[in-house]
XYZ file of C-alpha atoms in Angstrom:
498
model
C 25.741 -10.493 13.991
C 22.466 -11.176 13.896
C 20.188 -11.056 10.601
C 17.872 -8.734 9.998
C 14.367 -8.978 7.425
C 12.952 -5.403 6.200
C 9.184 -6.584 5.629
C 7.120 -4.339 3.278
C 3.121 -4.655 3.791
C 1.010 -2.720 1.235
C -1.983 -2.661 2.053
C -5.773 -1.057 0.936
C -5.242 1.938 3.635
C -1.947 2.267 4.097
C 1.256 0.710 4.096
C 4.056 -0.908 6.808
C 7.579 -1.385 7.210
C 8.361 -3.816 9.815
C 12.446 -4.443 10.286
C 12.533 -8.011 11.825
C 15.286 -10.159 13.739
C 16.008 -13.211 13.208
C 14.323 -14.249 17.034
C 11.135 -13.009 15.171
C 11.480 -9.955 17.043
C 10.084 -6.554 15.174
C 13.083 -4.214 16.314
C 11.500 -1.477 13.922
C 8.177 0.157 12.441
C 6.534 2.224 10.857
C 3.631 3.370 8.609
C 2.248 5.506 6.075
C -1.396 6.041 4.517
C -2.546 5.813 1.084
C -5.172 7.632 -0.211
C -8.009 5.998 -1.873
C -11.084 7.498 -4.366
C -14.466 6.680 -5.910
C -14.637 8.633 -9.148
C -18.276 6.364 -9.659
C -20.616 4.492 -7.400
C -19.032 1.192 -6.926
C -16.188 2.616 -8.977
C -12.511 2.357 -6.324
C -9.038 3.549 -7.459
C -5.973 4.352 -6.076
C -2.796 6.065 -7.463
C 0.037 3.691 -8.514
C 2.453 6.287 -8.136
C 1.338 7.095 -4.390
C 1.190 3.645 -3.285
C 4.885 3.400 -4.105
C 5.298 7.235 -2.704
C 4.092 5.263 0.620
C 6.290 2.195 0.188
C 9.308 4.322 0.042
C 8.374 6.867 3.165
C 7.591 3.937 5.108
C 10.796 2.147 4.475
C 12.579 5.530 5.140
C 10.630 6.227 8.419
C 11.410 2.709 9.595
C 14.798 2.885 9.055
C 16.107 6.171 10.242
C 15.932 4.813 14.166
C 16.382 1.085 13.472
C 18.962 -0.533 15.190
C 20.300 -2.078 12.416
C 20.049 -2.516 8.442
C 18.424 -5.432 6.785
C 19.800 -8.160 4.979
C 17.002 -9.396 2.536
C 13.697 -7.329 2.029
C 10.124 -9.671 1.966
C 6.903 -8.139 0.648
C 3.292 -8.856 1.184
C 0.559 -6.607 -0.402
C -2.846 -6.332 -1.662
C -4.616 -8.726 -3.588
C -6.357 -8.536 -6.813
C -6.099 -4.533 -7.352
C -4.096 -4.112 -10.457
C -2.394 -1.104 -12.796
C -0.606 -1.430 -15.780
C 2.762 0.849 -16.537
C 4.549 1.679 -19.145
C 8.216 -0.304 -19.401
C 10.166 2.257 -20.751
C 9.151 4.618 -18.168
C 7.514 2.603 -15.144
C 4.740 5.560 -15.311
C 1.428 4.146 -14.234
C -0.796 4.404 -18.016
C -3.876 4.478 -15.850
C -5.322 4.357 -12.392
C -5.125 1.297 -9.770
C -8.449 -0.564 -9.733
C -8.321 -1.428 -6.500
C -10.202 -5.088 -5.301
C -13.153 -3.704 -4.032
C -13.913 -1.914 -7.839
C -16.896 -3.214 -9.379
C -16.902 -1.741 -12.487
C -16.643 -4.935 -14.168
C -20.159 -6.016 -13.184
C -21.456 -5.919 -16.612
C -18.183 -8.223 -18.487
C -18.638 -10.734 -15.434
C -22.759 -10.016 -16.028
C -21.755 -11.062 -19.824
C -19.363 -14.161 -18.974
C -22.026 -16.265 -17.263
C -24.826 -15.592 -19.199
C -22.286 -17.114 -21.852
C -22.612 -19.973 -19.365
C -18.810 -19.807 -19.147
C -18.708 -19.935 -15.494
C -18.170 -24.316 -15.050
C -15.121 -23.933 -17.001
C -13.513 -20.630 -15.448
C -14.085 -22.080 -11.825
C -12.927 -25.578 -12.706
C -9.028 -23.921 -14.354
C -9.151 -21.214 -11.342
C -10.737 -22.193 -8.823
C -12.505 -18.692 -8.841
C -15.906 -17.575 -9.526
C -17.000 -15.176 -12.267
C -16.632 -11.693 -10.164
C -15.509 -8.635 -10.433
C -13.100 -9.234 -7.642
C -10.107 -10.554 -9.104
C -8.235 -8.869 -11.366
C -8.609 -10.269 -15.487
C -11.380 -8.387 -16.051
C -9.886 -5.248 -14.276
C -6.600 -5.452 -16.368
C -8.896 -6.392 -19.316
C -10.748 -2.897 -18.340
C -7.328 -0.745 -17.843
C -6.137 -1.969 -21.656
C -9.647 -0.865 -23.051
C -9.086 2.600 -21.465
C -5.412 3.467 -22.679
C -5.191 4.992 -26.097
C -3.936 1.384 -28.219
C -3.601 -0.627 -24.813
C -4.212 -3.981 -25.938
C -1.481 -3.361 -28.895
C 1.248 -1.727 -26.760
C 0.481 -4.420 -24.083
C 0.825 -7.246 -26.911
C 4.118 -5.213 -28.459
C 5.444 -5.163 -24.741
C 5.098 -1.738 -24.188
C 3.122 -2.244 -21.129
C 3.566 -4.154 -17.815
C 0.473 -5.144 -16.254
C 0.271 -6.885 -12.759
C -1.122 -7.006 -9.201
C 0.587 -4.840 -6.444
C 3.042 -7.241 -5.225
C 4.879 -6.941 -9.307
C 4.488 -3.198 -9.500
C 6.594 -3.135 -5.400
C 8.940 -5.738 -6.717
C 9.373 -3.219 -10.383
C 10.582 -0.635 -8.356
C 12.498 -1.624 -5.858
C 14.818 -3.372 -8.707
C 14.634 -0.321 -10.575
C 12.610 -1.313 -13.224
C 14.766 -5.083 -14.039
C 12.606 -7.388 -12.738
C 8.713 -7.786 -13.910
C 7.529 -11.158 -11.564
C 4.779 -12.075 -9.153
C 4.052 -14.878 -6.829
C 1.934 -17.867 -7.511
C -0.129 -16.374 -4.975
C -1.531 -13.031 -6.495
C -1.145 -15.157 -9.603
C -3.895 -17.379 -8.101
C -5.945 -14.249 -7.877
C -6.340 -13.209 -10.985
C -8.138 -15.937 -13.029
C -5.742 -16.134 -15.581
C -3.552 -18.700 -13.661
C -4.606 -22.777 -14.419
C -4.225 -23.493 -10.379
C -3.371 -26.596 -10.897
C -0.708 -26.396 -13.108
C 0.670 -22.376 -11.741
C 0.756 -21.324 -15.818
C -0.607 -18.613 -17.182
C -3.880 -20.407 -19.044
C -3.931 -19.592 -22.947
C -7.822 -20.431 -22.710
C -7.659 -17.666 -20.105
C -5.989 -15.248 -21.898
C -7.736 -15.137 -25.190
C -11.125 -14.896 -23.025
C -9.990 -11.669 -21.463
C -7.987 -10.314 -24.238
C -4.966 -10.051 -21.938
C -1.218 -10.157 -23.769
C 0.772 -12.718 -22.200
C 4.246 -10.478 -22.739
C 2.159 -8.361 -20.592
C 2.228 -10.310 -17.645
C 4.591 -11.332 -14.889
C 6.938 -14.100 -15.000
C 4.922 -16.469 -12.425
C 7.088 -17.794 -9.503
C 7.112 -19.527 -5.837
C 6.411 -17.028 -3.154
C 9.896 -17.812 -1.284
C 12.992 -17.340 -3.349
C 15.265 -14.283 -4.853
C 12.926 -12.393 -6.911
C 15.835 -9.840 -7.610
C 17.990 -7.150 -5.901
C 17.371 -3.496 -4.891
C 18.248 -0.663 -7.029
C 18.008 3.260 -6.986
C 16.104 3.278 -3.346
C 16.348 5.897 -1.460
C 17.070 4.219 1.797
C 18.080 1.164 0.659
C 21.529 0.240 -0.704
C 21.613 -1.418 -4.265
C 22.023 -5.284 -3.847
C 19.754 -6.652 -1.238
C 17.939 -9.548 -2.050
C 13.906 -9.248 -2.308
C 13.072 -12.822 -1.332
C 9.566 -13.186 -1.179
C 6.207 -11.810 -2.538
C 2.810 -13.373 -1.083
C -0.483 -11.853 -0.922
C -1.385 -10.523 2.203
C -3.774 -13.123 3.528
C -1.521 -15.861 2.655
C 1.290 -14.231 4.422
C -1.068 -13.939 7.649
C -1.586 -17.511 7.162
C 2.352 -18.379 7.036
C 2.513 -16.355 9.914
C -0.274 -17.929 11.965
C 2.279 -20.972 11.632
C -0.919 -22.621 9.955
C 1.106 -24.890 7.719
C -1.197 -28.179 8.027
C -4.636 -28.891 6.821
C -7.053 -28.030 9.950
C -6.911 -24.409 11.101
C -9.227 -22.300 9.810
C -7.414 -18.277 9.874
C -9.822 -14.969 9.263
C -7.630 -11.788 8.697
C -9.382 -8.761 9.617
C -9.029 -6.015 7.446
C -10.939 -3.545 5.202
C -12.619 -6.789 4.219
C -12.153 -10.010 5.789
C -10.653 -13.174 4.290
C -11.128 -17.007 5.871
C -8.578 -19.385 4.547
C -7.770 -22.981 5.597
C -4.787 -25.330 4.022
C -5.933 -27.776 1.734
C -3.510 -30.499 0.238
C -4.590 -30.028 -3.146
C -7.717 -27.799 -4.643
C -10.847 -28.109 -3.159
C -14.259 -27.340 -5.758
C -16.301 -25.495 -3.124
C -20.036 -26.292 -3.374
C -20.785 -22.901 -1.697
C -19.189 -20.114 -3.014
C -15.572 -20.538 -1.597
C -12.634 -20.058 -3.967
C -9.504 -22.517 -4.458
C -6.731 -20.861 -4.191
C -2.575 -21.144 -3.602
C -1.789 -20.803 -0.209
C 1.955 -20.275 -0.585
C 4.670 -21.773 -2.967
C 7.812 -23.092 -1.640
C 10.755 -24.139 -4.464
C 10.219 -27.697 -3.367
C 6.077 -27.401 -3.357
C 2.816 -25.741 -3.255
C 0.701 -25.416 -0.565
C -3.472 -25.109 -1.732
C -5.840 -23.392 0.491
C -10.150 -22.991 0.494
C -10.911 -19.044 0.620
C -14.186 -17.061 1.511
C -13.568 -13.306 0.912
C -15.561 -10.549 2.815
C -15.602 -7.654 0.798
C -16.396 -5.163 3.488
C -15.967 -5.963 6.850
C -13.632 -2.760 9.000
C -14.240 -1.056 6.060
C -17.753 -0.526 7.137
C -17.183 0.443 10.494
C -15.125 3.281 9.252
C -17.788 4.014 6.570
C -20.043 4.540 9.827
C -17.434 6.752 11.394
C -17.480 9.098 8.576
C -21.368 8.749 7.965
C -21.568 10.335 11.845
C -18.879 12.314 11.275
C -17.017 11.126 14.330
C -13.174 11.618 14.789
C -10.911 8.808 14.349
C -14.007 6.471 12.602
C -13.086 2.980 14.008
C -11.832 3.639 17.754
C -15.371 5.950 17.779
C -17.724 3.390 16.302
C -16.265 0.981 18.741
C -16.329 3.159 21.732
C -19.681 4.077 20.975
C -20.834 0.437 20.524
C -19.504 -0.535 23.718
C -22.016 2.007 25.339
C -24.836 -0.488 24.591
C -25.292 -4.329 25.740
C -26.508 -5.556 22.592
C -28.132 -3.664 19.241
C -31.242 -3.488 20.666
C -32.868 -5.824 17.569
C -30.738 -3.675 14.466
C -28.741 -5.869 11.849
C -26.628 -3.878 9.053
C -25.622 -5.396 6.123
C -22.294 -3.418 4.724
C -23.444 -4.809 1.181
C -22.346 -1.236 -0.132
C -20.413 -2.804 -3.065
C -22.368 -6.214 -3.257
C -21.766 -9.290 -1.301
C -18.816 -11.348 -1.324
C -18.446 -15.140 -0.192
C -20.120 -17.055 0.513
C -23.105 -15.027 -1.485
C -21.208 -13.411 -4.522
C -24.207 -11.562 -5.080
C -22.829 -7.563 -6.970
C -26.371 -6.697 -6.946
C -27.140 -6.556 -3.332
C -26.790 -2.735 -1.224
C -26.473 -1.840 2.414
C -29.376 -2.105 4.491
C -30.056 -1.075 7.987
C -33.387 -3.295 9.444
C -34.636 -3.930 13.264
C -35.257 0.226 13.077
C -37.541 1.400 15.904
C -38.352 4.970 18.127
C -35.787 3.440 20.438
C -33.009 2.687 18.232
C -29.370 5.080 18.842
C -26.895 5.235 17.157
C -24.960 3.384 19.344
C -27.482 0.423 18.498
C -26.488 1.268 14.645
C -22.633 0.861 15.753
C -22.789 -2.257 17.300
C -25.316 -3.614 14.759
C -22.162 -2.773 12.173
C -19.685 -4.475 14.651
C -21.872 -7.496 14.810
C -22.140 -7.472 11.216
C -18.284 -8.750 10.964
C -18.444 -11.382 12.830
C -21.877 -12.764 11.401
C -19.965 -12.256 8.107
C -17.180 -14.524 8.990
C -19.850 -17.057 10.495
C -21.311 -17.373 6.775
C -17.990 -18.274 5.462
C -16.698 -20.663 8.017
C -20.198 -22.956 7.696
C -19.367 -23.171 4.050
C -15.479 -23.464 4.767
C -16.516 -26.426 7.419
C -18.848 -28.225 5.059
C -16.498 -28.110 1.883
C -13.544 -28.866 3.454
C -14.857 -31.942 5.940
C -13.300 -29.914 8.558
C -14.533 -29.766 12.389
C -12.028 -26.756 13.480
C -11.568 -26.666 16.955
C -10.773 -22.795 17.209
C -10.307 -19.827 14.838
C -7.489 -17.988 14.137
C -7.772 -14.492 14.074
C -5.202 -10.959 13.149
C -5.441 -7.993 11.182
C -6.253 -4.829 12.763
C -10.032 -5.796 13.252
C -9.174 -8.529 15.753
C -7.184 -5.873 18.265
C -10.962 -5.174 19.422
C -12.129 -7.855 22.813
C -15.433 -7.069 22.065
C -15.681 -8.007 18.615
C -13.362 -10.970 19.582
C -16.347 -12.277 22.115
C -19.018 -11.767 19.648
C -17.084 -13.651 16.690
C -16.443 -16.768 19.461
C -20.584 -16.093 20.902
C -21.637 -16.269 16.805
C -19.645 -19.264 15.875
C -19.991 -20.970 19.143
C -15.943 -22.558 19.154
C -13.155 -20.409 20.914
C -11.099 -17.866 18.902
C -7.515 -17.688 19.261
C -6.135 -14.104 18.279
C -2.260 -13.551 17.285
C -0.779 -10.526 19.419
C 0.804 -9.065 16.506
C -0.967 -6.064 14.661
C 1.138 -7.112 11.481
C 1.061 -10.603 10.681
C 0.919 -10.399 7.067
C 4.364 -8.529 7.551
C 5.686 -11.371 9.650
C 4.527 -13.791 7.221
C 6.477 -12.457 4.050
C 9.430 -11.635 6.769
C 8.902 -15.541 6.988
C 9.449 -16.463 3.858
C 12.004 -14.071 3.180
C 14.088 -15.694 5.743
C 13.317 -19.083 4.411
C 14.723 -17.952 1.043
C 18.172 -16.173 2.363
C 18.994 -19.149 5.600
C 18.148 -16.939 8.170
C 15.604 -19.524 9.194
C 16.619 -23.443 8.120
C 12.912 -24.648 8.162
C 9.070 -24.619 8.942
C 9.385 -26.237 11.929
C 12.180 -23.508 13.105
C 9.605 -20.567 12.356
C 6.967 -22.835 14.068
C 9.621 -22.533 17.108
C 9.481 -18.959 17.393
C 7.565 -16.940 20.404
C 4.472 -15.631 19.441
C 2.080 -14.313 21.886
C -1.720 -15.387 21.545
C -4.787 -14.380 23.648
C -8.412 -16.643 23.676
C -11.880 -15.974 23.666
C -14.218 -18.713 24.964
C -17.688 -18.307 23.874
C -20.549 -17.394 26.487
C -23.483 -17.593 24.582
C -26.179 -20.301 24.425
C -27.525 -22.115 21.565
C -31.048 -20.555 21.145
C -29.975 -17.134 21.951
C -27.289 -18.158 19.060
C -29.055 -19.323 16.177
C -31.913 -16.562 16.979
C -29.452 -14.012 16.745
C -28.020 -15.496 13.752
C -31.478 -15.914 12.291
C -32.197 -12.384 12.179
C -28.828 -12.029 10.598
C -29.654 -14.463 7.809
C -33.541 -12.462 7.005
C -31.556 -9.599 7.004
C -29.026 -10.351 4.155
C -31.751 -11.759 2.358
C -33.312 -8.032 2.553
C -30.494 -6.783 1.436
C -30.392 -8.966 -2.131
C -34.046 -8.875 -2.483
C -34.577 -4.998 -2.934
C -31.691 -5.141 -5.558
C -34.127 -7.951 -6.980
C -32.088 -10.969 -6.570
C -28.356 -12.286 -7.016
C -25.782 -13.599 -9.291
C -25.063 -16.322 -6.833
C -25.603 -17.749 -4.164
């Protein structure tokens, strides 16, 4: 018979269930949203109870046609949103401050002026942002009535997404994460994968609090009390999402550059140990096998699709991203316009919280089908500022990018990222690669797949974009990109970084 992976991907919009053979084949599918708010400007939350409302109907939804049942369940998710529950109950104690949340500024504001920066980066490999998730969870125990005290009793379980999944699909009995959404938080020493005492007295965190820390392939527990699973299978992997895309890119070696296309975008490459990034990259865990770990140089986007369904809603089209796409494609070029989707700062390779949206190049003449592919453009000239800085601190001269994530499905967008970098990009078919990726290492755990180099055998289908542009025409258009980001930090009177 063959074996079968259930794959759970929660992600910022929704989530997926993807039921996988062991051929790599996706026999089964299906998805569900989750809701999202902004009580504040720059404030983003979710509901801890609905994203595992979501987890659940998707599982159910891709199960009730499937073929078969699975044998082992894999999980990829979210990265650095956070939420802290009560044990006794597993009742969220307070909203989920999802990654994009920048109500930190001020702590992070507080840390570098302590000129604590040097020695936060050089145990993390992170820079001081609001980002990643110590000073959210820091935050969260400041807002519940006695937090830090019931978090240092062990009253409270606080942890990224991929712990809170992993809580309830073992009923409550197991309270772990993965080294990678460990990595995330800046509470891990990345060189050692510990919990950092240092760390933890900065942000006033609990360790009892916390997740047991542990490789991203291996039998995290079993299920219990699902609803459409039976109690015993094995949950074999947790990985954040953009590592799991990069497992399933088959990027295992030092020399591919990936970008995931999402809500934001993140650019990762495979280093063999941490790399100090000179321009505002992050060292990070790639994955963590029981025999190793696997290091990896990150630039995160913080709003990349995001924005293009920000300008859906903003012209109140239906279905935002297929509109703002059809509606760019109704113009050659954007007629002079560059937006920068700064709406909640800048991420890599800028880190600059202070910077806001800007639309420049305005004239008489300008549509808004000039503003919609000015927001397209503004992806790819995103991922362009990360992969300089990716290519100059890793020594790397990549031949080709890797590209997935819903974001990539667009040609057009695919042309203009290989026209802006001016090196071919090589898209994976699949719409769900961080899915495959944890299905991956799932399989690892459980047999289903003896080694790397077997997954690295499997059919995947890939389609290439050559670029078409010139130099000049190139760099100009770049150039106008680059005055226009510096608008967009300069009326907020300057950055943190960068």
């Amino acid at each position: 018979m063959p074996a079968h992976v259930l794959a759970i991907d929660q992600g910022t919009t929704n989530t997926k269930a993807l039921l996988i053979d062991d051929e790599g084949r996706v026999v089964a599918r299906a998805s569900r949203p989750v809701a999202i708010s902004f009580p504040q400007p720059g404030w983003v939350e979710q509901d801890g109870a609905a994203i595992w409302q979501s987890v659940e109907d998707a599982i159910e939804a891709c199960l009730g046609d499937a073929p078969a049942r699975p044998d082992v369940v894999g999980v990829a998710n979210q990265r650095e949103s956070v939420l802290v529950w009560a044990r006794d109950t597993g009742r969220p104690a307070g909203p989920c401050i999802v990654w994009q949340c920048r109500r930190t500024s001020g702590f992070c504001d507080e840390l570098r002026r302590r000129g604590l920066q040097e020695a936060i980066e050089a145990k993390t490999g992170l820079t001081i942002d609001p980002l990643f998730s110590a000073s959210k969870i820091r935050w969260l125990l400041d807002a519940i009535p006695n937090g830090h005290a019931r978090a240092a009793a062990g009253e409270l379980c606080a942890g990224t997404i991929d712990s809170w999944v992993l809580w309830n699909l073992t009923g409550g009995t197991v309270h772990a994460c993965d080294a990678t959404n460990a990595s995330r938080t800046q509470l891990l020493d990345v060189r050692r994968g510990e919990w950092d005492d240092d760390l933890l007295a900065l942000f006033g965190i609990p360790r009892r609090a916390l997740p047991d820390v542990r490789p991203s392939s291996g039998r995290f527990g079993i299920t219990r009390r699902m609803r459409s699973l039976p109690d015993g299978l094995p949950i074999a992997s947790l990985i954040g999402d953009s590592h799991a895309a990069l497992f399933g890119q088959g990027a295992f070696e030092p020399g591919l550059v990936k970008a995931t296309y999402g809500t934001g975008t993140s650019l990762m490459t495979v280093t063999p140990a941490p790399v100090r990034s000179r321009h505002g990259l992050s060292a990070t865990v790639a994955w963590a096998l029981p025999d190793g770990t696997a290091y990896a140089l990150e630039g995160n986007i913080t709003m990349t699709g995001g924005a293009i369904d920000w300008l859906g809603q903003f012209l109140g089209l239906p279905n935002p991203a297929s509109a703002v796409a059809d509606l760019a494609a109704t113009v050659e070029d954007a007629g002079g316009v560059y937006v920068v989707p700064a709406f909640a700062g800048l991420g890599a390779p800028y880190w600059d919280d202070r910077a806001r949206g800007l639309i420049a190049g305005l004239t008489r003449g300008t549509t808004a089908a000039h503003v919609a592919r000015a927001t397209l453009e503004s992806i790819a000239f995103q991922v362009r500022d990360v992969f300089d800085a990716m290519r100059s601190d890793a020594g790397l001269a990549p031949i080709a990018l890797l590209a997935d994530g819903g974001a990539s499905r667009n040609d057009a967008l695919m042309q203009w990222q290989a026209d802006v970098l001016g090196c071919p990009v090589v898209r994976n078919a699949s719409a769900d690669l961080a899915a495959v990726g944890a299905a991956w290492l799932a399989g690892l755990a459980e047999a289903i797949w003896p080694s790397l180099d077997a997954l690295a055998c499997l059919p995947r289908q890939r389609d290439r974009f050559e670029p078409a542009m010139g130099t000049r025409e190139r760099e100009a258009r770049y150039a106008g990109w680059v005055d226009a980001v510096e608008r967009a930090r300069s009326r907020a009177g300057g950055g943190t970084r960068g």
